[in-house]
PDB file of C-alpha atoms in Angstrom:
ATOM      1  CA  ALA A   3     110.044 101.862 108.963  1.00 85.00           C
ATOM      2  CA  VAL A   4     107.479 100.958 111.623  1.00 90.00           C
ATOM      3  CA  GLY A   5     107.408 102.915 114.877  1.00 85.00           C
ATOM      4  CA  PRO A   6     108.389 106.466 115.875  1.00 81.00           C
ATOM      5  CA  LEU A   7     112.025 105.563 116.561  1.00 82.00           C
ATOM      6  CA  SER A   8     112.370 103.644 113.293  1.00 84.00           C
ATOM      7  CA  ALA A   9     110.974 106.609 111.379  1.00 80.00           C
ATOM      8  CA  GLN A  10     113.686 108.920 112.753  1.00 79.00           C
ATOM      9  CA  LEU A  11     116.552 106.738 111.538  1.00 78.00           C
ATOM     10  CA  ASN A  12     118.287 107.745 108.322  1.00 75.00           C
ATOM     11  CA  LEU A  13     119.174 104.979 105.887  1.00 73.00           C
ATOM     12  CA  PRO A  14     121.384 106.629 103.253  1.00 67.00           C
ATOM     13  CA  LYS A  15     122.798 103.316 101.981  1.00 72.00           C
ATOM     14  CA  SER A  16     119.439 101.623 101.562  1.00 73.00           C
ATOM     15  CA  ALA A  17     118.850 100.200  98.079  1.00 75.00           C
ATOM     16  CA  ILE A  18     115.079 100.648  98.457  1.00 76.00           C
ATOM     17  CA  LYS A  19     114.070 103.889  96.754  1.00 74.00           C
ATOM     18  CA  HIS A  20     110.509 104.232  98.040  1.00 83.00           C
ATOM     19  CA  CYS A  21     110.456 104.312 101.863  1.00 87.00           C
ATOM     20  CA  VAL A  22     107.387 104.683 104.086  1.00 88.00           C
ATOM     21  CA  THR A  23     107.446 105.714 107.744  1.00 89.00           C
ATOM     22  CA  LEU A  24     104.606 104.649 110.033  1.00 90.00           C
ATOM     23  CA  ALA A  25     103.645 105.676 113.577  1.00 88.00           C
ATOM     24  CA  THR A  26     100.517 106.176 115.638  1.00 87.00           C
ATOM     25  CA  GLU A  27     100.859 109.972 115.853  1.00 84.00           C
ATOM     26  CA  GLN A  28     101.273 112.452 113.033  1.00 82.00           C
ATOM     27  CA  ALA A  29     104.647 114.191 112.765  1.00 78.00           C
ATOM     28  CA  GLU A  30     106.826 115.818 110.160  1.00 77.00           C
ATOM     29  CA  HIS A  31     108.762 112.651 109.364  1.00 81.00           C
ATOM     30  CA  ILE A  32     105.707 110.341 109.494  1.00 88.00           C
ATOM     31  CA  SER A  33     103.997 109.472 106.209  1.00 86.00           C
ATOM     32  CA  VAL A  34     101.367 106.967 107.464  1.00 90.00           C
ATOM     33  CA  CYS A  35      99.422 107.055 110.743  1.00 91.00           C
ATOM     34  CA  ALA A  36      98.417 103.578 111.903  1.00 91.00           C
ATOM     35  CA  GLU A  37      98.918 101.019 114.650  1.00 93.00           C
ATOM     36  CA  SER A  38     101.767  98.549 114.303  1.00 93.00           C
ATOM     37  CA  THR A  39      99.312  95.779 115.198  1.00 94.00           C
ATOM     38  CA  GLN A  40      97.214  96.650 112.123  1.00 94.00           C
ATOM     39  CA  LEU A  41      99.531  97.587 109.285  1.00 94.00           C
ATOM     40  CA  PRO A  42      97.618  99.179 106.368  1.00 94.00           C
ATOM     41  CA  PHE A  43      99.625  97.413 103.690  1.00 93.00           C
ATOM     42  CA  ALA A  44      98.579  94.759 101.205  1.00 94.00           C
ATOM     43  CA  GLU A  45      99.779  91.221 101.629  1.00 94.00           C
ATOM     44  CA  ALA A  46     103.299  90.619 100.285  1.00 94.00           C
ATOM     45  CA  SER A  47     103.779  94.269  99.291  1.00 93.00           C
ATOM     46  CA  LEU A  48     106.934  95.351 101.194  1.00 94.00           C
ATOM     47  CA  ASP A  49     110.543  94.437 100.454  1.00 94.00           C
ATOM     48  CA  ALA A  50     111.872  95.185 103.944  1.00 95.00           C
ATOM     49  CA  ILE A  51     110.648  96.414 107.336  1.00 95.00           C
ATOM     50  CA  LEU A  52     112.634  98.167 110.051  1.00 95.00           C
ATOM     51  CA  LEU A  53     111.464  97.740 113.651  1.00 94.00           C
ATOM     52  CA  ALA A  54     113.428  99.715 116.227  1.00 93.00           C
ATOM     53  CA  CYS A  55     112.325  99.135 119.843  1.00 90.00           C
ATOM     54  CA  GLU A  56     108.720  98.660 118.785  1.00 92.00           C
ATOM     55  CA  LEU A  57     107.903  95.334 120.467  1.00 94.00           C
ATOM     56  CA  GLU A  58     108.879  96.749 123.870  1.00 92.00           C
ATOM     57  CA  PHE A  59     106.122  99.369 123.830  1.00 90.00           C
ATOM     58  CA  THR A  60     103.195  97.546 122.263  1.00 91.00           C
ATOM     59  CA  LYS A  61     100.482  95.539 124.000  1.00 91.00           C
ATOM     60  CA  ASP A  62     100.669  92.620 121.570  1.00 95.00           C
ATOM     61  CA  PRO A  63     104.188  92.045 120.199  1.00 95.00           C
ATOM     62  CA  HIS A  64     103.147  88.744 118.613  1.00 95.00           C
ATOM     63  CA  GLN A  65     100.535  90.518 116.503  1.00 96.00           C
ATOM     64  CA  VAL A  66     103.119  93.064 115.353  1.00 96.00           C
ATOM     65  CA  LEU A  67     105.357  90.285 114.042  1.00 97.00           C
ATOM     66  CA  ARG A  68     102.402  88.580 112.368  1.00 96.00           C
ATOM     67  CA  GLU A  69     101.542  91.829 110.596  1.00 97.00           C
ATOM     68  CA  VAL A  70     105.164  92.159 109.508  1.00 97.00           C
ATOM     69  CA  SER A  71     105.158  88.633 108.101  1.00 96.00           C
ATOM     70  CA  HIS A  72     101.876  89.317 106.295  1.00 96.00           C
ATOM     71  CA  SER A  73     103.176  92.515 104.677  1.00 96.00           C
ATOM     72  CA  LEU A  74     106.586  91.242 103.572  1.00 96.00           C
ATOM     73  CA  ILE A  75     107.159  89.629 100.205  1.00 95.00           C
ATOM     74  CA  ALA A  76     108.753  86.199  99.923  1.00 95.00           C
ATOM     75  CA  ASP A  77     112.419  86.526 100.926  1.00 95.00           C
ATOM     76  CA  GLY A  78     111.676  90.011 102.286  1.00 95.00           C
ATOM     77  CA  LYS A  79     113.876  91.182 105.161  1.00 96.00           C
ATOM     78  CA  LEU A  80     113.043  92.229 108.702  1.00 97.00           C
ATOM     79  CA  ILE A  81     115.555  94.391 110.581  1.00 95.00           C
ATOM     80  CA  TYR A  82     114.736  94.393 114.283  1.00 96.00           C
ATOM     81  CA  VAL A  83     116.495  96.418 116.997  1.00 95.00           C
ATOM     82  CA  GLY A  84     115.642  95.452 120.562  1.00 94.00           C
ATOM     83  CA  LEU A  85     116.571  96.561 124.069  1.00 91.00           C
ATOM     84  CA  ASN A  86     118.501  93.977 126.038  1.00 91.00           C
ATOM     85  CA  PRO A  87     116.855  93.064 129.397  1.00 90.00           C
ATOM     86  CA  PHE A  88     120.265  91.972 130.766  1.00 89.00           C
ATOM     87  CA  ALA A  89     122.046  95.212 129.884  1.00 85.00           C
ATOM     88  CA  TRP A  90     123.878  97.576 132.216  1.00 73.00           C
ATOM     89  CA  HIS A  91     121.126 100.173 132.100  1.00 73.00           C
ATOM     90  CA  GLN A  92     118.642  97.798 133.749  1.00 74.00           C
ATOM     91  CA  VAL A  93     120.045  98.762 137.168  1.00 70.00           C
ATOM     92  CA  GLN A  94     118.168 102.050 136.822  1.00 68.00           C
ATOM     93  CA  ARG A  95     114.907 100.149 137.139  1.00 68.00           C
ATOM     94  CA  LEU A  96     115.731  99.784 140.825  1.00 66.00           C
ATOM     95  CA  TRP A  97     115.002 103.487 141.265  1.00 60.00           C
ATOM     96  CA  PRO A  98     111.250 104.201 141.557  1.00 63.00           C
ATOM     97  CA  ALA A  99     111.635 107.523 139.759  1.00 63.00           C
ATOM     98  CA  GLN A 100     112.805 105.769 136.573  1.00 63.00           C
ATOM     99  CA  VAL A 101     110.078 103.123 136.333  1.00 62.00           C
ATOM    100  CA  ASN A 102     107.597 105.332 134.477  1.00 68.00           C
ATOM    101  CA  HIS A 103     110.145 106.931 132.154  1.00 67.00           C
ATOM    102  CA  LEU A 104     111.351 105.796 128.754  1.00 69.00           C
ATOM    103  CA  PRO A 105     112.878 103.403 127.968  1.00 71.00           C
ATOM    104  CA  TRP A 106     112.556 101.636 131.325  1.00 69.00           C
ATOM    105  CA  SER A 107     108.761 101.721 131.227  1.00 74.00           C
ATOM    106  CA  GLY A 108     108.660  99.133 128.422  1.00 81.00           C
ATOM    107  CA  ARG A 109     108.725  95.351 128.434  1.00 89.00           C
ATOM    108  CA  PHE A 110     112.115  94.087 127.330  1.00 91.00           C
ATOM    109  CA  PHE A 111     112.450  90.748 125.563  1.00 94.00           C
ATOM    110  CA  THR A 112     115.571  88.639 125.304  1.00 95.00           C
ATOM    111  CA  ARG A 113     117.124  88.038 121.931  1.00 96.00           C
ATOM    112  CA  SER A 114     116.460  84.293 122.189  1.00 96.00           C
ATOM    113  CA  ARG A 115     112.737  84.895 122.745  1.00 96.00           C
ATOM    114  CA  VAL A 116     112.461  87.114 119.679  1.00 97.00           C
ATOM    115  CA  LEU A 117     114.354  84.504 117.666  1.00 97.00           C
ATOM    116  CA  ASP A 118     111.844  81.863 118.777  1.00 97.00           C
ATOM    117  CA  TRP A 119     108.943  84.062 117.663  1.00 97.00           C
ATOM    118  CA  LEU A 120     110.559  84.597 114.273  1.00 97.00           C
ATOM    119  CA  ALA A 121     111.193  80.876 113.862  1.00 96.00           C
ATOM    120  CA  LEU A 122     107.478  80.181 114.401  1.00 95.00           C
ATOM    121  CA  LEU A 123     106.700  82.652 111.608  1.00 95.00           C
ATOM    122  CA  ASN A 124     109.122  80.878 109.252  1.00 94.00           C
ATOM    123  CA  PHE A 125     111.860  83.524 109.311  1.00 97.00           C
ATOM    124  CA  GLU A 126     115.460  82.639 108.610  1.00 96.00           C
ATOM    125  CA  VAL A 127     117.976  84.577 110.720  1.00 96.00           C
ATOM    126  CA  ILE A 128     120.759  86.070 108.601  1.00 96.00           C
ATOM    127  CA  GLU A 129     122.701  88.043 111.204  1.00 96.00           C
ATOM    128  CA  THR A 130     122.395  89.035 114.853  1.00 97.00           C
ATOM    129  CA  HIS A 131     124.692  90.943 117.230  1.00 95.00           C
ATOM    130  CA  TYR A 132     124.760  92.849 120.501  1.00 94.00           C
ATOM    131  CA  PHE A 133     125.873  96.474 120.361  1.00 90.00           C
ATOM    132  CA  ALA A 134     125.952  99.828 122.236  1.00 83.00           C
ATOM    133  CA  PRO A 135     127.395  99.000 125.675  1.00 80.00           C
ATOM    134  CA  SER A 136     126.095 101.830 127.855  1.00 76.00           C
ATOM    135  CA  PHE A 137     124.214 102.849 130.991  1.00 64.00           C
ATOM    136  CA  LEU A 138     122.240 105.315 128.839  1.00 65.00           C
ATOM    137  CA  GLN A 139     123.477 108.176 131.004  1.00 64.00           C
ATOM    138  CA  GLN A 140     125.856 110.707 129.438  1.00 62.00           C
ATOM    139  CA  ARG A 141     126.843 112.193 132.800  1.00 64.00           C
ATOM    140  CA  TRP A 142     128.166 108.839 134.041  1.00 62.00           C
ATOM    141  CA  GLN A 143     131.601 108.957 132.465  1.00 68.00           C
ATOM    142  CA  TRP A 144     133.578 106.263 134.246  1.00 60.00           C
ATOM    143  CA  PRO A 145     130.703 103.704 134.237  1.00 66.00           C
ATOM    144  CA  GLU A 146     130.341 104.277 130.495  1.00 67.00           C
ATOM    145  CA  ARG A 147     134.046 103.555 129.989  1.00 74.00           C
ATOM    146  CA  LEU A 148     133.747 100.440 132.138  1.00 71.00           C
ATOM    147  CA  ALA A 149     130.821  99.168 130.081  1.00 70.00           C
ATOM    148  CA  ALA A 150     132.781  99.672 126.867  1.00 74.00           C
ATOM    149  CA  ARG A 151     135.696  97.609 128.200  1.00 76.00           C
ATOM    150  CA  VAL A 152     133.539  94.775 129.522  1.00 74.00           C
ATOM    151  CA  HIS A 153     131.711  94.618 126.185  1.00 74.00           C
ATOM    152  CA  GLN A 154     134.784  93.086 124.561  1.00 78.00           C
ATOM    153  CA  ARG A 155     134.463  90.010 126.773  1.00 82.00           C
ATOM    154  CA  LEU A 156     130.741  90.028 127.594  1.00 84.00           C
ATOM    155  CA  PRO A 157     128.795  91.440 124.640  1.00 88.00           C
ATOM    156  CA  GLN A 158     125.592  89.997 126.144  1.00 89.00           C
ATOM    157  CA  LEU A 159     125.541  92.988 128.558  1.00 87.00           C
ATOM    158  CA  ALA A 160     125.214  95.558 125.771  1.00 88.00           C
ATOM    159  CA  SER A 161     122.230  97.877 125.695  1.00 88.00           C
ATOM    160  CA  CYS A 162     120.788  96.702 122.378  1.00 91.00           C
ATOM    161  CA  TYR A 163     120.819  93.881 119.880  1.00 95.00           C
ATOM    162  CA  PHE A 164     119.781  93.655 116.272  1.00 95.00           C
ATOM    163  CA  ILE A 165     118.406  90.812 114.190  1.00 97.00           C
ATOM    164  CA  VAL A 166     118.287  90.596 110.416  1.00 97.00           C
ATOM    165  CA  ALA A 167     115.898  87.886 109.259  1.00 97.00           C
ATOM    166  CA  ARG A 168     114.488  86.784 105.924  1.00 97.00           C
ATOM    167  CA  LYS A 169     110.929  85.647 105.374  1.00 96.00           C
ATOM    168  CA  ARG A 170     111.012  82.178 103.869  1.00 93.00           C
ATOM    169  CA  GLU A 171     108.269  80.452 101.927  1.00 81.00           C
ATOM    170  CA  TYR A 172     108.418  76.813 100.991  1.00 70.00           C
ATOM    171  CA  PRO A 173     106.046  76.182  98.081  1.00 56.00           C
ATOM    172  CA  LEU A 174     104.345  72.853  97.722  1.00 51.00           C
ATOM    173  CA  THR A 175     105.887  70.716  94.999  1.00 58.00           C
ATOM    174  CA  LEU A 176     103.258  69.024  92.873  1.00 58.00           C
ATOM    175  CA  ILE A 177     104.014  65.514  91.766  1.00 57.00           C
ATOM    176  CA  PRO A 178     102.995  65.116  88.088  1.00 61.00           C
ATOM    177  CA  GLU A 179     100.672  62.267  87.307  1.00 58.00           C
ATOM    178  CA  ARG A 180     102.134  59.487  85.286  1.00 55.00           C
ATOM    179  CA  SER A 181     100.597  59.272  81.862  1.00 48.00           C
ATOM    180  CA  LYS A 182     101.012  55.550  81.708  1.00 48.00           C
ATOM    181  CA  ARG A 183     100.775  53.438  84.730  1.00 52.00           C
ATOM    182  CA  LYS A 184     102.704  50.275  84.839  1.00 52.00           C
ATOM    183  CA  ARG A 185     100.486  47.295  84.667  1.00 54.00           C
ATOM    184  CA  VAL A 186     100.939  44.979  87.539  1.00 52.00           C
ATOM    185  CA  GLN A 187     101.387  41.462  86.234  1.00 56.00           C
ATOM    186  CA  PRO A 188     101.000  38.506  88.535  1.00 55.00           C
ATOM    187  CA  ASN A 189     104.169  36.615  89.165  1.00 57.00           C
ATOM    188  CA  LEU A 190     103.033  33.169  88.073  1.00 53.00           C
ATOM    189  CA  GLN A 191     105.339  30.256  88.550  1.00 57.00           C
ATOM    190  CA  THR A 192     104.924  26.809  87.093  1.00 55.00           C
ATOM    191  CA  VAL A 193     104.647  23.954  89.528  1.00 53.00           C
ATOM    192  CA  PRO A 194     106.983  21.041  88.845  1.00 57.00           C
ATOM    193  CA  LEU A 195     105.336  17.795  87.797  1.00 52.00           C
ATOM    194  CA  ALA A 196     106.750  16.015  90.796  1.00 55.00           C
ATOM    195  CA  ASN A 197     104.836  18.347  93.108  1.00 51.00           C
ATOM    196  CA  GLN A 198     101.532  18.074  91.268  1.00 52.00           C
ATOM    197  CA  THR A 199      98.888  15.913  92.826  1.00 52.00           C
ATOM    198  CA  GLN A 200      97.212  13.415  90.581  1.00 53.00           C
ATOM    199  CA  CYS A 201      93.696  12.234  91.085  1.00 49.00           C
ATOM    200  CA  LYS A 202      93.356   8.513  91.286  1.00 48.00           C
ATOM    201  CA  GLU A 203      90.385   6.937  89.649  1.00 46.00           C
TER     202      GLU A 203
END
Protein backbone atom coordinates (compact mmCIF):
# COMPACT_ATOMS: atom_id res chain seq x y z
CA ALA A 1 0.00 0.00 0.00
CA VAL A 2 1.53 3.28 -1.17
CA GLY A 3 0.43 6.53 0.46
CA PRO A 4 -0.95 7.46 3.90
CA LEU A 5 -4.57 6.77 2.93
CA SER A 6 -3.72 3.42 1.35
CA ALA A 7 -1.85 2.38 4.49
CA GLN A 8 -4.94 2.96 6.65
CA LEU A 9 -7.15 0.64 4.60
CA ASN A 10 -7.72 -2.87 5.93
CA LEU A 11 -7.64 -5.71 3.42
CA PRO A 12 -8.87 -8.77 5.32
CA LYS A 13 -9.66 -10.75 2.15
CA SER A 14 -6.31 -10.15 0.50
CA ALA A 15 -4.52 -13.34 -0.57
CA ILE A 16 -1.12 -11.66 -0.16
CA LYS A 17 0.30 -12.60 3.23
CA HIS A 18 3.20 -10.15 3.44
CA CYS A 19 1.95 -6.55 3.14
CA VAL A 20 4.06 -3.39 3.29
CA THR A 21 2.73 0.11 3.95
CA LEU A 22 4.66 3.12 2.66
CA ALA A 23 4.32 6.86 3.33
CA THR A 24 6.54 9.90 3.62
CA GLU A 25 6.02 10.34 7.38
CA GLN A 26 6.51 7.79 10.13
CA ALA A 27 3.37 6.55 11.89
CA GLU A 28 2.16 3.52 13.77
CA HIS A 29 0.72 1.82 10.70
CA ILE A 30 3.62 2.77 8.38
CA SER A 31 6.37 0.20 7.84
CA VAL A 32 8.50 2.04 5.22
CA CYS A 33 9.21 5.78 4.98
CA ALA A 34 9.87 6.88 1.40
CA GLU A 35 8.55 9.04 -1.41
CA SER A 36 6.07 7.51 -3.83
CA THR A 37 8.16 8.93 -6.68
CA GLN A 38 11.15 6.85 -5.51
CA LEU A 39 9.91 3.49 -4.30
CA PRO A 40 12.65 1.57 -2.43
CA PHE A 41 11.73 -1.79 -3.92
CA ALA A 42 13.65 -4.00 -6.31
CA GLU A 43 12.49 -4.34 -9.88
CA ALA A 44 9.66 -6.86 -10.34
CA SER A 45 9.43 -7.61 -6.61
CA LEU A 46 5.78 -6.81 -5.71
CA ASP A 47 2.67 -8.82 -6.55
CA ALA A 48 0.21 -5.94 -6.15
CA ILE A 49 0.16 -2.24 -5.26
CA LEU A 50 -2.68 -0.21 -3.78
CA LEU A 51 -2.79 3.51 -4.56
CA ALA A 52 -5.58 5.44 -2.85
CA CYS A 53 -5.76 9.14 -3.79
CA GLU A 54 -1.99 9.34 -4.16
CA LEU A 55 -1.69 10.88 -7.64
CA GLU A 56 -3.81 13.86 -6.56
CA PHE A 57 -1.29 15.01 -3.96
CA THR A 58 2.05 14.38 -5.62
CA LYS A 59 4.08 16.74 -7.79
CA ASP A 60 4.83 14.13 -10.45
CA PRO A 61 2.00 11.59 -10.89
CA HIS A 62 3.63 10.16 -14.02
CA GLN A 63 6.74 9.24 -12.04
CA VAL A 64 4.62 7.52 -9.40
CA LEU A 65 3.06 5.27 -12.03
CA ARG A 66 6.46 4.56 -13.56
CA GLU A 67 7.76 3.50 -10.16
CA VAL A 68 4.72 1.27 -9.71
CA SER A 69 5.32 -0.37 -13.08
CA HIS A 70 8.99 -0.87 -12.23
CA SER A 71 8.22 -2.53 -8.88
CA LEU A 72 5.43 -4.85 -10.04
CA ILE A 73 6.09 -8.35 -11.31
CA ALA A 74 4.80 -9.47 -14.69
CA ASP A 75 1.00 -9.76 -14.46
CA GLY A 76 1.12 -7.91 -11.13
CA LYS A 77 -1.96 -5.86 -10.25
CA LEU A 78 -2.41 -2.17 -9.56
CA ILE A 79 -5.49 -1.07 -7.59
CA TYR A 80 -5.97 2.67 -7.95
CA VAL A 81 -8.62 4.80 -6.21
CA GLY A 82 -9.00 8.34 -7.52
CA LEU A 83 -11.10 11.40 -6.76
CA ASN A 84 -13.50 12.34 -9.53
CA PRO A 85 -13.06 15.96 -10.77
CA PHE A 86 -16.70 15.97 -11.99
CA ALA A 87 -18.18 14.84 -8.67
CA TRP A 88 -20.77 16.62 -6.55
CA HIS A 89 -18.23 17.69 -3.96
CA GLN A 90 -16.38 19.86 -6.49
CA VAL A 91 -18.89 22.67 -5.86
CA GLN A 92 -17.12 23.29 -2.56
CA ARG A 93 -14.10 24.53 -4.49
CA LEU A 94 -16.11 27.66 -5.21
CA TRP A 95 -15.70 28.67 -1.57
CA PRO A 96 -12.30 30.29 -0.89
CA ALA A 97 -12.16 28.78 2.59
CA GLN A 98 -12.11 25.24 1.16
CA VAL A 99 -9.38 25.70 -1.45
CA ASN A 100 -6.49 25.02 0.93
CA HIS A 101 -8.15 22.13 2.75
CA LEU A 102 -8.09 18.43 1.96
CA PRO A 103 -9.18 16.95 -0.34
CA TRP A 104 -9.96 20.03 -2.43
CA SER A 105 -6.36 21.25 -2.34
CA GLY A 106 -5.23 18.42 -4.64
CA ARG A 107 -5.17 18.05 -8.41
CA PHE A 108 -7.94 15.74 -9.55
CA PHE A 109 -7.54 13.66 -12.70
CA THR A 110 -10.32 12.16 -14.77
CA ARG A 111 -10.61 8.42 -15.03
CA SER A 112 -9.95 8.54 -18.78
CA ARG A 113 -6.66 10.38 -18.24
CA VAL A 114 -5.43 7.82 -15.73
CA LEU A 115 -6.44 5.05 -18.13
CA ASP A 116 -4.38 6.70 -20.87
CA TRP A 117 -1.34 6.85 -18.58
CA LEU A 118 -1.73 3.18 -17.71
CA ALA A 119 -2.06 2.23 -21.37
CA LEU A 120 1.27 3.94 -22.12
CA LEU A 121 2.87 1.82 -19.38
CA ASN A 122 1.45 -1.37 -20.91
CA PHE A 123 -1.23 -2.01 -18.28
CA GLU A 124 -4.34 -3.97 -19.09
CA VAL A 125 -7.49 -2.68 -17.37
CA ILE A 126 -9.43 -5.47 -15.67
CA GLU A 127 -12.21 -3.52 -13.96
CA THR A 128 -13.19 0.09 -13.33
CA HIS A 129 -16.22 1.71 -11.67
CA TYR A 130 -17.46 4.92 -10.09
CA PHE A 131 -18.58 4.75 -6.47
CA ALA A 132 -19.40 6.79 -3.32
CA PRO A 133 -21.90 9.43 -4.48
CA SER A 134 -21.51 12.18 -1.88
CA PHE A 135 -20.84 15.85 -1.18
CA LEU A 136 -18.34 14.74 1.48
CA GLN A 137 -20.33 16.61 4.12
CA GLN A 138 -22.11 14.57 6.79
CA ARG A 139 -24.23 17.52 7.94
CA TRP A 140 -25.79 17.91 4.48
CA GLN A 141 -28.49 15.28 4.76
CA TRP A 142 -30.86 16.01 1.91
CA PRO A 143 -28.07 16.75 -0.64
CA GLU A 144 -26.48 13.43 0.30
CA ARG A 145 -29.76 11.62 -0.37
CA LEU A 146 -30.11 13.44 -3.68
CA ALA A 147 -26.62 12.40 -4.75
CA ALA A 148 -27.39 8.77 -3.93
CA ARG A 149 -30.51 8.83 -6.11
CA VAL A 150 -28.84 10.54 -9.06
CA HIS A 151 -25.98 8.03 -8.89
CA GLN A 152 -28.27 5.31 -10.25
CA ARG A 153 -28.62 7.21 -13.53
CA LEU A 154 -25.40 9.25 -13.60
CA PRO A 155 -22.61 7.28 -11.90
CA GLN A 156 -20.07 9.65 -13.49
CA LEU A 157 -20.94 12.20 -10.75
CA ALA A 158 -19.77 9.95 -7.92
CA SER A 159 -17.01 11.11 -5.61
CA CYS A 160 -14.49 8.39 -6.45
CA TYR A 161 -13.58 5.78 -9.01
CA PHE A 162 -11.37 2.74 -8.88
CA ILE A 163 -9.27 1.00 -11.50
CA VAL A 164 -7.87 -2.51 -11.35
CA ALA A 165 -5.15 -3.03 -13.93
CA ARG A 166 -2.65 -5.77 -14.70
CA LYS A 167 0.92 -5.17 -15.78
CA ARG A 168 1.47 -6.93 -19.08
CA GLU A 169 4.76 -7.97 -20.61
CA TYR A 170 5.06 -9.24 -24.14
CA PRO A 171 8.30 -11.21 -24.48
CA LEU A 172 10.13 -11.27 -27.76
CA THR A 173 9.68 -14.55 -29.62
CA LEU A 174 12.92 -15.79 -31.09
CA ILE A 175 12.71 -17.41 -34.48
CA PRO A 176 14.93 -20.54 -34.51
CA GLU A 177 17.47 -20.75 -37.27
CA ARG A 178 16.87 -23.39 -39.83
CA SER A 179 19.49 -26.09 -39.71
CA LYS A 180 19.27 -26.72 -43.40
CA ARG A 181 18.54 -24.02 -45.80
CA LYS A 182 16.79 -24.87 -48.96
CA ARG A 183 19.03 -24.55 -51.91
CA VAL A 184 17.71 -22.23 -54.50
CA GLN A 185 17.84 -23.93 -57.87
CA PRO A 186 17.52 -21.93 -61.04
CA ASN A 187 14.39 -22.60 -62.98
CA LEU A 188 15.94 -23.55 -66.30
CA GLN A 189 13.71 -24.17 -69.24
CA THR A 190 14.71 -25.71 -72.53
CA VAL A 191 14.23 -23.60 -75.61
CA PRO A 192 12.37 -25.31 -78.44
CA LEU A 193 14.38 -26.03 -81.57
CA ALA A 194 12.09 -23.88 -83.63
CA ASN A 195 13.02 -20.84 -81.54
CA GLN A 196 16.76 -21.46 -81.64
CA THR A 197 18.79 -19.30 -83.94
CA GLN A 198 21.21 -21.06 -86.21
CA CYS A 199 24.38 -19.50 -87.44
CA LYS A 200 24.75 -19.54 -91.16
CA GLU A 201 28.15 -20.20 -92.57
